[in-house]
Amino acid sequence: MAKKRNSRLVAAEIIALWMENQSFPDRQLAKVQNDHAFILEVVNGVVRNQNIFQWLERQWLKKSPQPFFRAVLEVGLYQLLFMENVEQYAAISETVDAAKGRPGGPGNAKMINAVLRRAQREGEKVFQLLEKQPAHIRLSHPKYLMDRWTRQYGEAAAIRLAEWDNHPPATVLRIEQSAIDADEFKEKLREGGIEAEVHPFSSYEIFLQLPRGIAVKKVPGYSEGWFTIQDPATSVAVDLLAPRPGEAVLDACAAPGGKAAMMAGRMKGQGELVAMDLHDDRIAVLQENQKRLGLDWMEIVRGDARKPQALDGRTFDAILLDVPCLNTGVLRRRADARWRVDEERIGKIARLQREILDAGAGLLKEGGRLVYSTCSLEAEENEDLVAEWVQEHPEFVLEKTEKSFPPESGVDGAFAALIRRK
Ligand SMILES: C[S@@+](CC[C@H](N)C(=O)[O-])C[C@H]1O[C@@H](n2cnc3c(N)ncnc32)[C@H](O)[C@@H]1O
């Protein structure tokens, strides 16, 4: 039998890859076989707390180590400073061992050992000093993002938002009420030993919060399609569009299909529901979900929402444009996402979003409605974009906007605007 690899080493290798070429830790984490929960927590913790570790290293080290050794060091620091249920002696010795096998290992292992022992001695002092640092270091967010949120929302709200991002979410599911009655589903969970709380954001859609650490595929009814894992904020856009049975409805950026499934439920299997996406890998996930949920009547189309020739001139009563965005409302879900936001990306994504809105609006029937939505909190992707667009298109009216600001709503960030063709 192959010897189990040192979990600290596995975590450090994933982090080093991310440091070197921004490769998504999620993809590497999906391949981890042993000790998955520990490695997941350490990798996400190190990535999320980058500004704190870099601040500490600036004070404690003369020069920054190469990415692999820096990753090993941070794996150790994360365990000592942030994890409660880790035995400190094992944390230090296994982490130091992880550094040894590489060229330059012995010297770096010595340095890592010294820094970790210092962290063990001075942990409390580190947090006292950290408290006095500016918010972007203390809460480990890019300064650029903190500054932009402070301009948009004020300093106190920007801080609350950054604090929110540092707490990974609980798992929430939405009951597929067209597949199972809500009370019956709750009963099935209870029979399976799962006590799930109804999420306060529930209204038409019923969301349940699962206890921590439950494997989704083990929840009763996964293969039967009784539920979809989904944050309650996803209902904001669908509530605003309110698709009805018998309508022709387009979801132009549909994968993985969470909102499409919600719309299918509202339409009760009557009418046309077209789910389009541009990317093959995303369409594969959309198809998987379609199959699991038994939505054979939903039509899946591969097409570009900027140039929707694939739709062959069809028009729709209701369209959802759940556009690609910078995801700044859902940073708590992806430890690495906060480090990928910059001015250039905002400009680029806003141009793409506008192109999708231009083309999507052209597919509406007279009197038809569309919802433009994002899971971002940046005005350029949301309010500003929609207001400017409607001003330039007098044949459309902006009827309503909704926004979820996480520290106030208690759910993911989301923006949705209802636009009607006159
Ligand atoms: C925010 S996600 C959609 C989430 C989805 N509505 C849901 O609720 O599950 C945006 C999607 O847009 C797709 N996309 C990106 N550019 C596109 C384009 N030009 N045309 C159509 N889809 C596009 C992406 O592949 C991605 O799946």
GROMACS .gro file of C-alpha atoms and ligand atoms in nm:
model
  449
    1MET     CA    1   0.000   0.000   0.000
    2ALA     CA    2   0.132   0.347  -0.089
    3LYS     CA    3   0.252   0.548   0.212
    4LYS     CA    4   0.014   0.830   0.310
    5ARG     CA    5   0.164   1.163   0.207
    6ASN     CA    6   0.231   1.435   0.463
    7SER     CA    7  -0.092   1.644   0.459
    8ARG     CA    8   0.101   1.965   0.533
    9LEU     CA    9   0.314   1.899   0.225
   10VAL     CA   10   0.007   1.837   0.008
   11ALA     CA   11  -0.146   2.166   0.131
   12ALA     CA   12   0.180   2.357   0.074
   13GLU     CA   13   0.212   2.226  -0.283
   14ILE     CA   14  -0.139   2.346  -0.369
   15ILE     CA   15  -0.072   2.688  -0.215
   16ALA     CA   16   0.266   2.719  -0.391
   17LEU     CA   17   0.099   2.648  -0.728
   18TRP     CA   18  -0.153   2.921  -0.655
   19MET     CA   19   0.124   3.164  -0.553
   20GLU     CA   20   0.322   3.090  -0.869
   21ASN     CA   21   0.055   3.089  -1.138
   22GLN     CA   22  -0.279   3.177  -0.976
   23SER     CA   23  -0.407   2.825  -1.050
   24PHE     CA   24  -0.743   2.785  -0.872
   25PRO     CA   25  -0.687   2.596  -0.545
   26ASP     CA   26  -1.037   2.443  -0.591
   27ARG     CA   27  -0.925   2.233  -0.886
   28GLN     CA   28  -0.625   2.094  -0.698
   29LEU     CA   29  -0.829   2.038  -0.384
   30ALA     CA   30  -1.080   1.831  -0.578
   31LYS     CA   31  -0.801   1.577  -0.648
   32VAL     CA   32  -0.706   1.531  -0.280
   33GLN     CA   33  -0.791   1.182  -0.152
   34ASN     CA   34  -0.672   1.166   0.211
   35ASP     CA   35  -0.729   1.413   0.494
   36HIS     CA   36  -0.946   1.626   0.267
   37ALA     CA   37  -1.119   1.838   0.535
   38PHE     CA   38  -0.789   1.935   0.702
   39ILE     CA   39  -0.615   2.019   0.374
   40LEU     CA   40  -0.918   2.216   0.252
   41GLU     CA   41  -0.927   2.424   0.568
   42VAL     CA   42  -0.552   2.492   0.566
   43VAL     CA   43  -0.533   2.583   0.196
   44ASN     CA   44  -0.835   2.814   0.212
   45GLY     CA   45  -0.717   2.965   0.540
   46VAL     CA   46  -0.371   3.044   0.405
   47VAL     CA   47  -0.505   3.189   0.080
   48ARG     CA   48  -0.771   3.394   0.259
   49ASN     CA   49  -0.526   3.537   0.515
   50GLN     CA   50  -0.248   3.632   0.272
   51ASN     CA   51  -0.223   3.993   0.384
   52ILE     CA   52  -0.182   3.888   0.746
   53PHE     CA   53   0.095   3.638   0.666
   54GLN     CA   54   0.277   3.881   0.441
   55TRP     CA   55   0.258   4.149   0.711
   56LEU     CA   56   0.403   3.904   0.964
   57GLU     CA   57   0.679   3.790   0.726
   58ARG     CA   58   0.779   4.150   0.656
   59GLN     CA   59   0.847   4.191   1.026
   60TRP     CA   60   1.002   3.856   1.105
   61LEU     CA   61   1.207   3.769   0.797
   62LYS     CA   62   1.492   3.952   0.625
   63LYS     CA   63   1.377   3.830   0.283
   64SER     CA   64   1.073   3.648   0.152
   65PRO     CA   65   1.136   3.273   0.089
   66GLN     CA   66   1.064   3.111  -0.249
   67PRO     CA   67   0.693   3.029  -0.299
   68PHE     CA   68   0.715   2.663  -0.194
   69PHE     CA   69   0.893   2.740   0.133
   70ARG     CA   70   0.672   3.042   0.195
   71ALA     CA   71   0.371   2.813   0.145
   72VAL     CA   72   0.509   2.560   0.394
   73LEU     CA   73   0.576   2.837   0.646
   74GLU     CA   74   0.223   2.975   0.608
   75VAL     CA   75   0.072   2.627   0.645
   76GLY     CA   76   0.248   2.613   0.981
   77LEU     CA   77   0.151   2.968   1.081
   78TYR     CA   78  -0.212   2.906   0.993
   79GLN     CA   79  -0.228   2.597   1.214
   80LEU     CA   80  -0.062   2.771   1.508
   81LEU     CA   81  -0.243   3.104   1.487
   82PHE     CA   82  -0.588   3.015   1.352
   83MET     CA   83  -0.671   2.649   1.418
   84GLU     CA   84  -0.793   2.540   1.757
   85ASN     CA   85  -0.805   2.166   1.722
   86VAL     CA   86  -0.446   2.106   1.610
   87GLU     CA   87  -0.179   1.965   1.833
   88GLN     CA   88   0.099   2.226   1.822
   89TYR     CA   89   0.395   1.988   1.850
   90ALA     CA   90   0.268   1.780   1.553
   91ALA     CA   91   0.184   2.095   1.359
   92ILE     CA   92   0.541   2.221   1.387
   93SER     CA   93   0.726   1.893   1.332
   94GLU     CA   94   0.515   1.777   1.034
   95THR     CA   95   0.530   2.121   0.875
   96VAL     CA   96   0.908   2.140   0.914
   97ASP     CA   97   0.936   1.788   0.766
   98ALA     CA   98   0.734   1.904   0.463
   99ALA     CA   99   1.011   2.150   0.375
  100LYS     CA  100   1.297   1.901   0.395
  101GLY     CA  101   1.270   1.705   0.070
  102ARG     CA  102   1.331   1.992  -0.173
  103PRO     CA  103   1.660   2.147  -0.287
  104GLY     CA  104   1.739   2.410  -0.025
  105GLY     CA  105   1.516   2.215   0.214
  106PRO     CA  106   1.740   2.181   0.519
  107GLY     CA  107   1.818   2.556   0.542
  108ASN     CA  108   1.456   2.654   0.488
  109ALA     CA  109   1.334   2.388   0.732
  110LYS     CA  110   1.556   2.549   0.999
  111MET     CA  111   1.416   2.894   0.922
  112ILE     CA  112   1.056   2.760   0.926
  113ASN     CA  113   1.116   2.584   1.256
  114ALA     CA  114   1.246   2.906   1.413
  115VAL     CA  115   0.954   3.118   1.284
  116LEU     CA  116   0.693   2.865   1.395
  117ARG     CA  117   0.842   2.843   1.743
  118ARG     CA  118   0.833   3.220   1.763
  119ALA     CA  119   0.466   3.217   1.652
  120GLN     CA  120   0.396   2.961   1.923
  121ARG     CA  121   0.555   3.188   2.186
  122GLU     CA  122   0.425   3.521   2.062
  123GLY     CA  123   0.082   3.429   1.919
  124GLU     CA  124  -0.111   3.656   2.152
  125LYS     CA  125   0.121   3.950   2.086
  126VAL     CA  126   0.080   3.897   1.709
  127PHE     CA  127  -0.297   3.943   1.740
  128GLN     CA  128  -0.260   4.250   1.962
  129LEU     CA  129  -0.034   4.410   1.700
  130LEU     CA  130  -0.261   4.298   1.418
  131GLU     CA  131  -0.556   4.477   1.580
  132LYS     CA  132  -0.369   4.806   1.525
  133GLN     CA  133  -0.312   4.747   1.153
  134PRO     CA  134  -0.521   4.908   0.878
  135ALA     CA  135  -0.837   4.716   0.782
  136HIS     CA  136  -0.695   4.574   0.457
  137ILE     CA  137  -0.421   4.395   0.656
  138ARG     CA  138  -0.625   4.310   0.964
  139LEU     CA  139  -0.910   4.170   0.754
  140SER     CA  140  -0.684   4.047   0.474
  141HIS     CA  141  -0.840   4.210   0.170
  142PRO     CA  142  -0.671   4.397  -0.118
  143LYS     CA  143  -0.632   4.763  -0.018
  144TYR     CA  144  -0.779   4.853  -0.354
  145LEU     CA  145  -1.100   4.667  -0.274
  146MET     CA  146  -1.132   4.810   0.078
  147ASP     CA  147  -1.083   5.163  -0.062
  148ARG     CA  148  -1.345   5.110  -0.331
  149TRP     CA  149  -1.600   4.967  -0.083
  150THR     CA  150  -1.530   5.256   0.154
  151ARG     CA  151  -1.608   5.500  -0.131
  152GLN     CA  152  -1.924   5.308  -0.227
  153TYR     CA  153  -2.065   5.208   0.112
  154GLY     CA  154  -1.875   5.403   0.380
  155GLU     CA  155  -1.598   5.278   0.608
  156ALA     CA  156  -1.810   5.092   0.866
  157ALA     CA  157  -2.001   4.896   0.600
  158ALA     CA  158  -1.679   4.815   0.411
  159ILE     CA  159  -1.533   4.669   0.730
  160ARG     CA  160  -1.847   4.466   0.802
  161LEU     CA  161  -1.837   4.331   0.447
  162ALA     CA  162  -1.472   4.227   0.476
  163GLU     CA  163  -1.547   4.060   0.810
  164TRP     CA  164  -1.835   3.874   0.644
  165ASP     CA  165  -1.604   3.745   0.371
  166ASN     CA  166  -1.378   3.586   0.631
  167HIS     CA  167  -1.646   3.346   0.755
  168PRO     CA  168  -1.704   3.051   0.522
  169PRO     CA  169  -2.076   2.990   0.467
  170ALA     CA  170  -2.294   2.712   0.598
  171THR     CA  171  -2.442   2.478   0.337
  172VAL     CA  172  -2.791   2.583   0.235
  173LEU     CA  173  -3.026   2.392   0.009
  174ARG     CA  174  -3.344   2.487  -0.174
  175ILE     CA  175  -3.625   2.234  -0.173
  176GLU     CA  176  -3.739   2.142  -0.524
  177GLN     CA  177  -4.105   2.175  -0.437
  178SER     CA  178  -4.213   2.043  -0.776
  179ALA     CA  179  -4.039   1.714  -0.685
  180ILE     CA  180  -4.133   1.683  -0.317
  181ASP     CA  181  -4.355   1.854  -0.065
  182ALA     CA  182  -4.150   2.069   0.179
  183ASP     CA  183  -4.286   1.901   0.496
  184GLU     CA  184  -4.231   1.556   0.351
  185PHE     CA  185  -3.871   1.647   0.263
  186LYS     CA  186  -3.804   1.780   0.616
  187GLU     CA  187  -3.944   1.452   0.751
  188LYS     CA  188  -3.710   1.253   0.524
  189LEU     CA  189  -3.415   1.456   0.658
  190ARG     CA  190  -3.522   1.387   1.016
  191GLU     CA  191  -3.549   1.016   0.938
  192GLY     CA  192  -3.193   1.039   0.800
  193GLY     CA  193  -3.080   1.197   1.130
  194ILE     CA  194  -3.039   1.549   0.982
  195GLU     CA  195  -3.183   1.844   1.172
  196ALA     CA  196  -3.197   2.131   0.921
  197GLU     CA  197  -3.318   2.482   1.006
  198VAL     CA  198  -3.549   2.677   0.773
  199HIS     CA  199  -3.343   2.976   0.653
  200PRO     CA  200  -3.509   3.309   0.740
  201PHE     CA  201  -3.466   3.432   0.380
  202SER     CA  202  -3.722   3.171   0.264
  203SER     CA  203  -4.045   3.296   0.108
  204TYR     CA  204  -4.187   3.133  -0.205
  205GLU     CA  205  -3.871   2.921  -0.216
  206ILE     CA  206  -3.789   2.725   0.098
  207PHE     CA  207  -3.423   2.711   0.196
  208LEU     CA  208  -3.283   2.485   0.467
  209GLN     CA  209  -2.953   2.532   0.642
  210LEU     CA  210  -2.768   2.203   0.690
  211PRO     CA  211  -2.555   2.121   0.994
  212ARG     CA  212  -2.181   2.170   0.927
  213GLY     CA  213  -1.977   1.889   0.778
  214ILE     CA  214  -2.257   1.701   0.599
  215ALA     CA  215  -2.163   1.550   0.263
  216VAL     CA  216  -2.422   1.680   0.016
  217LYS     CA  217  -2.443   1.356  -0.179
  218LYS     CA  218  -2.540   1.176   0.144
  219VAL     CA  219  -2.841   1.403   0.207
  220PRO     CA  220  -3.161   1.205   0.134
  221GLY     CA  221  -3.301   1.283  -0.209
  222TYR     CA  222  -2.979   1.399  -0.380
  223SER     CA  223  -3.011   1.159  -0.674
  224GLU     CA  224  -3.390   1.192  -0.674
  225GLY     CA  225  -3.353   1.569  -0.734
  226TRP     CA  226  -3.541   1.677  -0.420
  227PHE     CA  227  -3.313   1.975  -0.359
  228THR     CA  228  -3.047   2.202  -0.503
  229ILE     CA  229  -2.756   2.346  -0.306
  230GLN     CA  230  -2.807   2.719  -0.342
  231ASP     CA  231  -2.767   3.037  -0.141
  232PRO     CA  232  -3.101   3.212  -0.072
  233ALA     CA  233  -2.974   3.527  -0.249
  234THR     CA  234  -3.013   3.343  -0.579
  235SER     CA  235  -3.389   3.383  -0.543
  236VAL     CA  236  -3.368   3.765  -0.565
  237ALA     CA  237  -3.336   3.767  -0.946
  238VAL     CA  238  -3.594   3.492  -1.002
  239ASP     CA  239  -3.849   3.659  -0.769
  240LEU     CA  240  -3.808   3.979  -0.969
  241LEU     CA  241  -3.852   3.807  -1.306
  242ALA     CA  242  -4.138   3.588  -1.173
  243PRO     CA  243  -4.167   3.351  -1.472
  244ARG     CA  244  -4.514   3.200  -1.513
  245PRO     CA  245  -4.650   2.873  -1.655
  246GLY     CA  246  -4.700   2.893  -2.031
  247GLU     CA  247  -4.445   3.169  -2.096
  248ALA     CA  248  -4.144   3.158  -2.328
  249VAL     CA  249  -3.848   3.210  -2.094
  250LEU     CA  250  -3.475   3.236  -2.167
  251ASP     CA  251  -3.193   3.195  -1.916
  252ALA     CA  252  -2.910   3.330  -2.131
  253CYS     CA  253  -2.614   3.253  -1.896
  254ALA     CA  254  -2.756   2.947  -1.732
  255ALA     CA  255  -2.489   2.706  -1.606
  256PRO     CA  256  -2.473   2.539  -1.361
  257GLY     CA  257  -2.849   2.589  -1.366
  258GLY     CA  258  -2.944   2.689  -1.012
  259LYS     CA  259  -3.170   2.973  -1.122
  260ALA     CA  260  -3.293   2.780  -1.427
  261ALA     CA  261  -3.413   2.503  -1.192
  262MET     CA  262  -3.586   2.761  -0.975
  263MET     CA  263  -3.757   2.910  -1.282
  264ALA     CA  264  -3.858   2.563  -1.399
  265GLY     CA  265  -4.032   2.514  -1.063
  266ARG     CA  266  -4.225   2.840  -1.106
  267MET     CA  267  -4.330   2.742  -1.459
  268LYS     CA  268  -4.461   2.402  -1.343
  269GLY     CA  269  -4.340   2.231  -1.659
  270GLN     CA  270  -4.561   2.446  -1.884
  271GLY     CA  271  -4.421   2.673  -2.155
  272GLU     CA  272  -4.073   2.700  -2.306
  273LEU     CA  273  -3.763   2.727  -2.090
  274VAL     CA  274  -3.437   2.769  -2.279
  275ALA     CA  275  -3.111   2.746  -2.082
  276MET     CA  276  -2.811   2.875  -2.275
  277ASP     CA  277  -2.441   2.891  -2.190
  278LEU     CA  278  -2.124   2.953  -2.384
  279HIS     CA  279  -1.881   2.707  -2.229
  280ASP     CA  280  -1.881   2.331  -2.292
  281ASP     CA  281  -1.756   2.238  -1.944
  282ARG     CA  282  -2.029   2.450  -1.788
  283ILE     CA  283  -2.292   2.302  -2.020
  284ALA     CA  284  -2.184   1.954  -1.905
  285VAL     CA  285  -2.265   2.054  -1.543
  286LEU     CA  286  -2.593   2.209  -1.657
  287GLN     CA  287  -2.684   1.881  -1.830
  288GLU     CA  288  -2.594   1.682  -1.519
  289ASN     CA  289  -2.823   1.899  -1.308
  290GLN     CA  290  -3.097   1.880  -1.568
  291LYS     CA  291  -3.078   1.502  -1.549
  292ARG     CA  292  -3.066   1.488  -1.168
  293LEU     CA  293  -3.366   1.719  -1.141
  294GLY     CA  294  -3.561   1.547  -1.419
  295LEU     CA  295  -3.606   1.869  -1.619
  296ASP     CA  296  -3.625   1.703  -1.963
  297TRP     CA  297  -3.865   1.970  -2.087
  298MET     CA  298  -3.598   2.242  -2.042
  299GLU     CA  299  -3.405   2.300  -2.364
  300ILE     CA  300  -3.027   2.343  -2.336
  301VAL     CA  301  -2.854   2.551  -2.605
  302ARG     CA  302  -2.484   2.619  -2.652
  303GLY     CA  303  -2.461   2.982  -2.756
  304ASP     CA  304  -2.308   3.324  -2.698
  305ALA     CA  305  -2.538   3.569  -2.524
  306ARG     CA  306  -2.352   3.854  -2.699
  307LYS     CA  307  -2.440   3.712  -3.043
  308PRO     CA  308  -2.732   3.476  -2.986
  309GLN     CA  309  -2.760   3.333  -3.341
  310ALA     CA  310  -2.800   2.990  -3.180
  311LEU     CA  311  -3.153   3.099  -3.080
  312ASP     CA  312  -3.255   3.136  -3.444
  313GLY     CA  313  -3.450   3.460  -3.409
  314ARG     CA  314  -3.678   3.331  -3.129
  315THR     CA  315  -3.819   3.591  -2.889
  316PHE     CA  316  -3.921   3.560  -2.524
  317ASP     CA  317  -4.169   3.690  -2.265
  318ALA     CA  318  -3.911   3.682  -1.988
  319ILE     CA  319  -3.531   3.670  -1.997
  320LEU     CA  320  -3.279   3.622  -1.720
  321LEU     CA  321  -2.934   3.768  -1.786
  322ASP     CA  322  -2.737   3.634  -1.489
  323VAL     CA  323  -2.414   3.767  -1.635
  324PRO     CA  324  -2.055   3.666  -1.555
  325CYS     CA  325  -1.923   3.910  -1.293
  326LEU     CA  326  -1.643   3.979  -1.049
  327ASN     CA  327  -1.824   3.791  -0.769
  328THR     CA  328  -1.749   4.048  -0.500
  329GLY     CA  329  -2.075   3.955  -0.325
  330VAL     CA  330  -1.966   3.594  -0.280
  331LEU     CA  331  -1.603   3.629  -0.171
  332ARG     CA  332  -1.670   3.418   0.141
  333ARG     CA  333  -1.718   3.119  -0.089
  334ARG     CA  334  -1.389   3.141  -0.278
  335ALA     CA  335  -1.079   3.212  -0.070
  336ASP     CA  336  -0.876   3.320  -0.375
  337ALA     CA  337  -1.138   3.538  -0.549
  338ARG     CA  338  -1.066   3.857  -0.350
  339TRP     CA  339  -0.711   3.865  -0.486
  340ARG     CA  340  -0.832   3.865  -0.847
  341VAL     CA  341  -1.028   4.192  -0.847
  342ASP     CA  342  -0.862   4.493  -1.007
  343GLU     CA  343  -0.956   4.805  -1.204
  344GLU     CA  344  -0.867   4.651  -1.540
  345ARG     CA  345  -1.087   4.346  -1.475
  346ILE     CA  346  -1.380   4.561  -1.366
  347GLY     CA  347  -1.364   4.761  -1.693
  348LYS     CA  348  -1.335   4.444  -1.901
  349ILE     CA  349  -1.620   4.258  -1.732
  350ALA     CA  350  -1.849   4.564  -1.744
  351ARG     CA  351  -1.798   4.581  -2.124
  352LEU     CA  352  -1.891   4.212  -2.155
  353GLN     CA  353  -2.196   4.261  -1.932
  354ARG     CA  354  -2.312   4.553  -2.146
  355GLU     CA  355  -2.275   4.350  -2.464
  356ILE     CA  356  -2.489   4.073  -2.311
  357LEU     CA  357  -2.752   4.328  -2.204
  358ASP     CA  358  -2.754   4.486  -2.554
  359ALA     CA  359  -2.808   4.152  -2.724
  360GLY     CA  360  -3.041   4.003  -2.460
  361ALA     CA  361  -3.279   4.297  -2.470
  362GLY     CA  362  -3.313   4.243  -2.846
  363LEU     CA  363  -3.469   3.900  -2.780
  364LEU     CA  364  -3.764   4.037  -2.581
  365LYS     CA  365  -4.119   4.037  -2.714
  366GLU     CA  366  -4.309   4.364  -2.697
  367GLY     CA  367  -4.407   4.422  -2.332
  368GLY     CA  368  -4.163   4.147  -2.230
  369ARG     CA  369  -3.938   4.177  -1.927
  370LEU     CA  370  -3.581   4.095  -1.844
  371VAL     CA  371  -3.382   4.072  -1.526
  372TYR     CA  372  -3.016   4.167  -1.537
  373SER     CA  373  -2.837   4.019  -1.236
  374THR     CA  374  -2.494   3.972  -1.080
  375CYS     CA  375  -2.343   3.843  -0.758
  376SER     CA  376  -2.119   4.149  -0.745
  377LEU     CA  377  -2.139   4.458  -0.529
  378GLU     CA  378  -1.963   4.699  -0.765
  379ALA     CA  379  -2.174   4.988  -0.899
  380GLU     CA  380  -2.005   4.970  -1.242
  381GLU     CA  381  -2.143   4.616  -1.286
  382ASN     CA  382  -2.481   4.697  -1.135
  383GLU     CA  383  -2.671   5.023  -1.074
  384ASP     CA  384  -2.448   5.244  -1.293
  385LEU     CA  385  -2.446   5.002  -1.585
  386VAL     CA  386  -2.824   4.954  -1.585
  387ALA     CA  387  -2.910   5.323  -1.535
  388GLU     CA  388  -2.683   5.430  -1.820
  389TRP     CA  389  -2.813   5.155  -2.048
  390VAL     CA  390  -3.181   5.243  -1.991
  391GLN     CA  391  -3.108   5.610  -2.050
  392GLU     CA  392  -2.960   5.521  -2.389
  393HIS     CA  393  -3.254   5.290  -2.476
  394PRO     CA  394  -3.578   5.486  -2.432
  395GLU     CA  395  -3.783   5.192  -2.561
  396PHE     CA  396  -3.713   5.019  -2.227
  397VAL     CA  397  -3.800   5.114  -1.867
  398LEU     CA  398  -3.620   5.023  -1.550
  399GLU     CA  399  -3.902   4.907  -1.323
  400LYS     CA  400  -3.722   4.798  -1.009
  401THR     CA  401  -3.385   4.706  -0.863
  402GLU     CA  402  -3.303   4.481  -0.568
  403LYS     CA  403  -2.975   4.445  -0.389
  404SER     CA  404  -2.854   4.212  -0.117
  405PHE     CA  405  -2.569   4.357   0.091
  406PRO     CA  406  -2.445   4.053   0.287
  407PRO     CA  407  -2.387   4.197   0.636
  408GLU     CA  408  -2.745   4.332   0.627
  409SER     CA  409  -2.927   4.057   0.436
  410GLY     CA  410  -2.743   3.765   0.598
  411VAL     CA  411  -2.706   3.598   0.257
  412ASP     CA  412  -2.472   3.632  -0.042
  413GLY     CA  413  -2.435   3.963  -0.222
  414ALA     CA  414  -2.661   4.002  -0.524
  415PHE     CA  415  -2.798   4.267  -0.756
  416ALA     CA  416  -3.100   4.239  -0.987
  417ALA     CA  417  -3.272   4.492  -1.212
  418LEU     CA  418  -3.610   4.443  -1.379
  419ILE     CA  419  -3.626   4.606  -1.723
  420ARG     CA  420  -3.938   4.606  -1.942
  421ARG     CA  421  -3.970   4.658  -2.317
  422LYS     CA  422  -4.241   4.918  -2.379
  423LIG     C1  423  -2.304   3.381  -1.297
  423LIG     S1  424  -2.287   3.239  -1.392
  423LIG     C2  425  -2.453   3.188  -1.411
  423LIG     C3  426  -2.510   3.115  -1.292
  423LIG     C4  427  -2.644   3.052  -1.324
  423LIG     N1  428  -2.740   3.149  -1.371
  423LIG     C5  429  -2.704   2.978  -1.204
  423LIG     O1  430  -2.788   3.033  -1.136
  423LIG     O2  431  -2.664   2.864  -1.180
  423LIG     C6  432  -2.250   3.302  -1.551
  423LIG     C7  433  -2.249   3.199  -1.661
  423LIG     O3  434  -2.235   3.272  -1.784
  423LIG     C8  435  -2.164   3.192  -1.875
  423LIG     N2  436  -2.116   3.282  -1.982
  423LIG     C9  437  -2.006   3.359  -1.985
  423LIG     N3  438  -2.001   3.430  -2.098
  423LIG    C10  439  -2.112   3.397  -2.169
  423LIG    C11  440  -2.164   3.436  -2.295
  423LIG     N4  441  -2.102   3.525  -2.371
  423LIG     N5  442  -2.279   3.380  -2.336
  423LIG    C12  443  -2.345   3.289  -2.258
  423LIG     N6  444  -2.300   3.249  -2.139
  423LIG    C13  445  -2.186   3.302  -2.094
  423LIG    C14  446  -2.058   3.126  -1.791
  423LIG     O4  447  -2.011   3.008  -1.851
  423LIG    C15  448  -2.133   3.101  -1.660
  423LIG     O5  449  -2.181   2.971  -1.658
   0.00000   0.00000   0.00000
